[in-house]
Structure formats: C-alpha cells, structure tokens
Amino acid sequence: MTAARNSPVRVGVFGLLGSGNLGNDGSLEAVLGYLRTEHPEAVVDALCGGPEIVTARYGIPATRLHWYRGEYRTASRLGAIAGKGLGKLVDVFRTAAWVRRHDVVIVPGMGVLEATLPLRPWGFPYSLFLLCASGRLLGTRVALVGVGAAPIRSRPTRALLRWSARLAAYRSYRDGLSRDAMRKMGVDTRRDEVYPDLAFALPTPPDGSPDGPSGRVCVGVMDFHGGNDDRARAEEIHRRYLEGITRFVRALVADGREVRLLTGDDVDAPVVDAIVTAVDSPLVSAAAADSLTDLMKEAAAADSVVATRYHNLVCALRVGTPTLALSYAEKSDALMARMGLDTYRHPARALDADRLLAQFEALEERSAGLRQILAKRNAEAAHRLERQFTALTAALFPTPDHTN
C-alpha cells in the first residue's frame, strides 16, 4: 500500500509502549524524534499496550494492542479463558485493519525477538506475527528497527518470531548477537545491519552533576526471576538476587555512601520497597523516573552506577558514568563490551555481594579513565545511529520519483 504522491506518509508505531517499561518508551521517543526531524510531514499513530499514556506523553493518537483487556492477566476461570481465546481471533482482524491504514509501520527497538524474560508464545510473539503477516499481505512496509533477539528454546515462540522477522520488510539489530541469533533461526540476515541501541539517539540532559565526586551511587534494581528457561527456579533466583543486592546496598550505606535506587519498569517497585525497608537508612532513596531522560539525569549526578535492567545500563553509559552491570542476558554483556567496560560485569543469577563489592571498588579506582573511554564510545554510537536513520529513510520513505 502506498500513499498518493501528494498525500502525507502514514506511519504506525507498534509495540508494548506505554505499558510501564521505560526502555520501550525510550525507543519510541527516539524514533519519534527521527520522524519529526527528517519526516515532519508524516502522520503518526500507534498500536500499543498503553494507548492513553502514549497519547498523553507523545501527542499521537493510539489504539489498544489487544481487544481483550485482560490479555496479560492469568486466565483461570472459564470466562477469562474464553475471552482470551476470542480476543486472539478478534485481534487478527483488528491488527489487519490497523495495518491497512498505513504506508509504513515501525517496531521501535525493544527485545521483540527474544525471550530472555518469561514470555508465552500466544502473547506478544503472536501479536508481532499478526503485524508482520498483515504487512506482507496488505503491502504495508513493516520495519523492525534496532531490535533485540536471542536464541529461543520454545518451539512455538521461536516459530512465531522467526516468521515475523522473515515477513518484515526491513530489519536492523541493536547488537551482533541479535543478528546471529536470527541467522541461526533460519532468517536471511545478509542485508541486515547492526547499530547501537536506539536510546543512544536520545539527547542527554543538561549537565547538572556536581563539579567533584558526590559520593552518590545509583543502583538499578529489577523484579528479576530469571528467564524463560528458569521458571522452575524462578523464586530461588529472585530470593538470591534480592538478598545479594540488599547486602550490597547495606555495605555502601555503612561506608557513608548515598544510594539512589533506579527502576525501569513498574513491576520493579516491590523490589525497591523491600530494599528500603531492609536497609532502613536515610541514605537510601528511590528515584521517581518516568522516562529514560529522568534515568539519565539520575545517572549523571552519580559517581558510579550498578544496574540490572538493560536500559538502566544504556542510560548510565549514555551520560558517561562508570557502570557495573548485573548481567542477566547476553545483550547486557554485548553492550558493556561495545562501550569498553566488559570487565565490569556480575551475574544477576548468582549475585555474590562480597565479589560485587570488590568489582565495584575496582570500577571506582578507574573512574577517570573509564569516563574518557565512554566519551569516545558515545561519539561512535551517535555516528552509527545517524547511519541507521539514513538507511531507514532509504528503505521506508522512497523519493517521489520512485513512488508508484
């Protein structure tokens, strides 16, 4: 489907946007910034998880991703099970009708081709497949832009995501591991490029950091229960993670350090509450962050950051603050390696507070040198993302001379 020569291009954005995950919304913000700068004539709307929030925050019309409002609640009663089943059928037609109204649909970043956190095939993988299949059938170009991918053991989930990628008109990835994962799943990736995470395209906040060391440490926490393959050990993994990070925060406080707890998703709030209660110190506080920009402000004001969620890491690295990753997936390892900090990683699944403290002390000893490394890597990331947006324009917004 192609807009008439003199008509504005109709662009849709798609994903679990406005649903409480700051990383997803940050990726959307980066793409909207690109569209408003490079294609101000485009008419943009969204099919997403939290339409009210997306409209209020970003000023674009938005439609609810699922017909059934209880999509992400566990269905135990017959009525709920029937509602979910009917919703899957209705969403076939709703998704196709939405796609049909657009010339281009962009899936902005996010780990849409991975299952590093618990994921059911009939949830978002099914929705993504409906989107990409509708695009192919109706002639609407669907672009997976700077997305994350990872090996997937579940056959139904793997099949849905593999076909989604195959049906998309454009694909790029946020790291080489993602492209390799899709190639191993049978997707032809020879024309697919790798660029930094879209959040590196967001402007950094004005420098409000103190002139000298503040003593503050930002600790990014997560409601972590392992991944899709860890369901049998989920509670054990969560307990060890929470106990370890609480011991780490308590040790920082004992050393007189101010600690700011960061999150990246609404579901992380109980972890913050548990740490604040357990440590019980005026030196520990929770940051009220509603965006990646807010997270960047917090990270910029800290001497160091220790963080779990992927986009907590991105924000800290983006503002050049020395960062230690509590890594729960290869995407975190790849990000730290790309930014020159691959030495400073600790496994989230086996968090050891004593060893983490030793790594943290080593990080702070090299703080000045690490800031120089991060400044250089951030400049390289900005240059690469300029190339990403240039490639996206060529793929999705052909000039009038080449428009049918």
mmCIF file of N, CA, C and O in Angstrom, residues 27 31 106-113 143-149 170-175 178 193-199 310-311 385 388-389 392:
data_model
loop_
_atom_site.group_PDB
_atom_site.id
_atom_site.type_symbol
_atom_site.label_atom_id
_atom_site.label_comp_id
_atom_site.label_asym_id
_atom_site.label_seq_id
_atom_site.Cartn_x
_atom_site.Cartn_y
_atom_site.Cartn_z
ATOM 1 N N SER A 27 12.760 3.942 23.318
ATOM 2 C CA SER A 27 12.962 3.599 21.910
ATOM 3 C C SER A 27 11.930 4.302 21.033
ATOM 4 O O SER A 27 12.251 4.797 19.943
ATOM 5 N N VAL A 31 12.566 7.182 17.954
ATOM 6 C CA VAL A 31 12.014 7.088 16.600
ATOM 7 C C VAL A 31 11.117 8.281 16.290
ATOM 8 O O VAL A 31 11.149 8.827 15.175
ATOM 9 N N ILE A 106 6.541 0.918 12.004
ATOM 10 C CA ILE A 106 7.850 0.773 12.642
ATOM 11 C C ILE A 106 7.688 0.132 14.011
ATOM 12 O O ILE A 106 6.875 0.582 14.822
ATOM 13 N N VAL A 107 8.463 -0.918 14.258
ATOM 14 C CA VAL A 107 8.585 -1.507 15.593
ATOM 15 C C VAL A 107 9.881 -0.936 16.161
ATOM 16 O O VAL A 107 10.975 -1.318 15.745
ATOM 17 N N PRO A 108 9.792 0.021 17.108
ATOM 18 C CA PRO A 108 10.984 0.755 17.530
ATOM 19 C C PRO A 108 11.769 0.046 18.635
ATOM 20 O O PRO A 108 11.365 0.024 19.801
ATOM 21 N N GLY A 109 12.891 -0.548 18.272
ATOM 22 C CA GLY A 109 13.761 -1.171 19.264
ATOM 23 C C GLY A 109 13.053 -2.269 20.032
ATOM 24 O O GLY A 109 12.234 -3.005 19.494
ATOM 25 N N MET A 110 13.375 -2.381 21.311
ATOM 26 C CA MET A 110 12.801 -3.376 22.216
ATOM 27 C C MET A 110 13.332 -4.771 21.891
ATOM 28 O O MET A 110 13.786 -5.046 20.784
ATOM 29 N N GLY A 111 13.240 -5.660 22.866
ATOM 30 C CA GLY A 111 13.684 -7.044 22.660
ATOM 31 C C GLY A 111 12.577 -7.896 22.096
ATOM 32 O O GLY A 111 12.215 -8.931 22.661
ATOM 33 N N VAL A 112 12.046 -7.508 20.939
ATOM 34 C CA VAL A 112 10.853 -8.163 20.410
ATOM 35 C C VAL A 112 11.125 -9.551 19.844
ATOM 36 O O VAL A 112 10.200 -10.329 19.621
ATOM 37 N N LEU A 113 12.401 -9.882 19.603
ATOM 38 C CA LEU A 113 12.737 -11.195 19.038
ATOM 39 C C LEU A 113 13.532 -12.029 20.028
ATOM 40 O O LEU A 113 14.355 -12.855 19.657
ATOM 41 N N ALA A 143 8.904 -2.432 9.539
ATOM 42 C CA ALA A 143 10.330 -2.335 9.846
ATOM 43 C C ALA A 143 10.582 -2.666 11.309
ATOM 44 O O ALA A 143 9.977 -2.063 12.206
ATOM 45 N N LEU A 144 11.452 -3.638 11.538
ATOM 46 C CA LEU A 144 11.931 -3.944 12.883
ATOM 47 C C LEU A 144 13.245 -3.186 13.047
ATOM 48 O O LEU A 144 14.271 -3.573 12.489
ATOM 49 N N VAL A 145 13.227 -2.115 13.806
ATOM 50 C CA VAL A 145 14.340 -1.162 13.821
ATOM 51 C C VAL A 145 15.121 -1.256 15.136
ATOM 52 O O VAL A 145 14.580 -0.968 16.211
ATOM 53 N N GLY A 146 16.382 -1.670 15.032
ATOM 54 C CA GLY A 146 17.247 -1.740 16.211
ATOM 55 C C GLY A 146 16.725 -2.673 17.281
ATOM 56 O O GLY A 146 16.860 -2.397 18.478
ATOM 57 N N VAL A 147 16.178 -3.811 16.864
ATOM 58 C CA VAL A 147 15.546 -4.715 17.825
ATOM 59 C C VAL A 147 16.555 -5.679 18.433
ATOM 60 O O VAL A 147 17.649 -5.891 17.911
ATOM 61 N N GLY A 148 16.155 -6.281 19.558
ATOM 62 C CA GLY A 148 16.969 -7.298 20.201
ATOM 63 C C GLY A 148 16.425 -8.674 19.891
ATOM 64 O O GLY A 148 15.216 -8.878 19.732
ATOM 65 N N ALA A 149 17.330 -9.650 19.780
ATOM 66 C CA ALA A 149 16.958 -11.039 19.534
ATOM 67 C C ALA A 149 17.891 -11.935 20.331
ATOM 68 O O ALA A 149 18.993 -11.527 20.715
ATOM 69 N N TYR A 170 12.008 -4.692 6.585
ATOM 70 C CA TYR A 170 13.306 -4.137 6.990
ATOM 71 C C TYR A 170 13.631 -4.634 8.392
ATOM 72 O O TYR A 170 12.753 -4.721 9.255
ATOM 73 N N ARG A 171 14.909 -4.951 8.598
ATOM 74 C CA ARG A 171 15.356 -5.387 9.924
ATOM 75 C C ARG A 171 16.720 -4.770 10.227
ATOM 76 O O ARG A 171 17.604 -4.737 9.368
ATOM 77 N N SER A 172 16.880 -4.283 11.445
ATOM 78 C CA SER A 172 18.208 -3.960 11.965
ATOM 79 C C SER A 172 18.212 -4.359 13.439
ATOM 80 O O SER A 172 17.157 -4.512 14.059
ATOM 81 N N TYR A 173 19.426 -4.533 13.979
ATOM 82 C CA TYR A 173 19.558 -5.089 15.320
ATOM 83 C C TYR A 173 20.418 -4.189 16.194
ATOM 84 O O TYR A 173 21.260 -3.434 15.711
ATOM 85 N N ARG A 174 20.236 -4.315 17.498
ATOM 86 C CA ARG A 174 20.982 -3.474 18.435
ATOM 87 C C ARG A 174 22.318 -4.073 18.842
ATOM 88 O O ARG A 174 23.096 -3.423 19.544
ATOM 89 N N ASP A 175 22.608 -5.305 18.412
ATOM 90 C CA ASP A 175 23.928 -5.886 18.630
ATOM 91 C C ASP A 175 24.110 -7.072 17.694
ATOM 92 O O ASP A 175 23.145 -7.596 17.115
ATOM 93 N N SER A 178 22.235 -10.407 18.380
ATOM 94 C CA SER A 178 20.848 -10.478 17.915
ATOM 95 C C SER A 178 20.784 -10.928 16.458
ATOM 96 O O SER A 178 19.979 -11.796 16.097
ATOM 97 N N GLU A 193 21.644 -4.899 9.148
ATOM 98 C CA GLU A 193 22.759 -4.190 9.770
ATOM 99 C C GLU A 193 22.611 -4.150 11.290
ATOM 100 O O GLU A 193 21.514 -4.358 11.838
ATOM 101 N N VAL A 194 23.722 -3.883 11.961
ATOM 102 C CA VAL A 194 23.765 -3.745 13.411
ATOM 103 C C VAL A 194 24.108 -2.302 13.752
ATOM 104 O O VAL A 194 25.066 -1.736 13.204
ATOM 105 N N TYR A 195 23.327 -1.707 14.646
ATOM 106 C CA TYR A 195 23.558 -0.341 15.101
ATOM 107 C C TYR A 195 23.414 -0.296 16.616
ATOM 108 O O TYR A 195 22.853 -1.213 17.219
ATOM 109 N N PRO A 196 23.880 0.764 17.263
ATOM 110 C CA PRO A 196 23.673 0.884 18.715
ATOM 111 C C PRO A 196 22.186 0.947 19.058
ATOM 112 O O PRO A 196 21.343 1.252 18.211
ATOM 113 N N ASP A 197 21.881 0.678 20.311
ATOM 114 C CA ASP A 197 20.505 0.781 20.783
ATOM 115 C C ASP A 197 19.949 2.170 20.484
ATOM 116 O O ASP A 197 20.648 3.188 20.604
ATOM 117 N N LEU A 198 18.673 2.220 20.094
ATOM 118 C CA LEU A 198 18.049 3.492 19.721
ATOM 119 C C LEU A 198 18.122 4.539 20.830
ATOM 120 O O LEU A 198 18.127 5.744 20.550
ATOM 121 N N ALA A 199 18.180 4.093 22.080
ATOM 122 C CA ALA A 199 18.217 5.053 23.184
ATOM 123 C C ALA A 199 19.469 5.921 23.141
ATOM 124 O O ALA A 199 19.482 7.024 23.718
ATOM 125 N N TYR A 310 18.501 -3.600 31.285
ATOM 126 C CA TYR A 310 19.298 -3.235 30.114
ATOM 127 C C TYR A 310 19.309 -1.725 29.883
ATOM 128 O O TYR A 310 20.360 -1.119 29.656
ATOM 129 N N HIS A 311 18.140 -1.096 29.956
ATOM 130 C CA HIS A 311 18.105 0.327 29.651
ATOM 131 C C HIS A 311 18.548 1.196 30.821
ATOM 132 O O HIS A 311 18.828 2.383 30.630
ATOM 133 N N LEU A 385 24.284 5.756 14.666
ATOM 134 C CA LEU A 385 22.832 5.939 14.625
ATOM 135 C C LEU A 385 22.417 6.927 13.540
ATOM 136 O O LEU A 385 21.315 6.820 12.999
ATOM 137 N N GLN A 388 22.018 4.702 10.808
ATOM 138 C CA GLN A 388 20.786 3.922 10.941
ATOM 139 C C GLN A 388 19.591 4.678 10.383
ATOM 140 O O GLN A 388 18.806 4.140 9.595
ATOM 141 N N PHE A 389 19.459 5.939 10.746
ATOM 142 C CA PHE A 389 18.302 6.699 10.309
ATOM 143 C C PHE A 389 18.369 7.027 8.819
ATOM 144 O O PHE A 389 17.339 7.089 8.144
ATOM 145 N N LEU A 392 17.195 3.903 7.210
ATOM 146 C CA LEU A 392 15.752 3.733 7.404
ATOM 147 C C LEU A 392 14.967 4.604 6.432
ATOM 148 O O LEU A 392 13.960 4.168 5.860
#
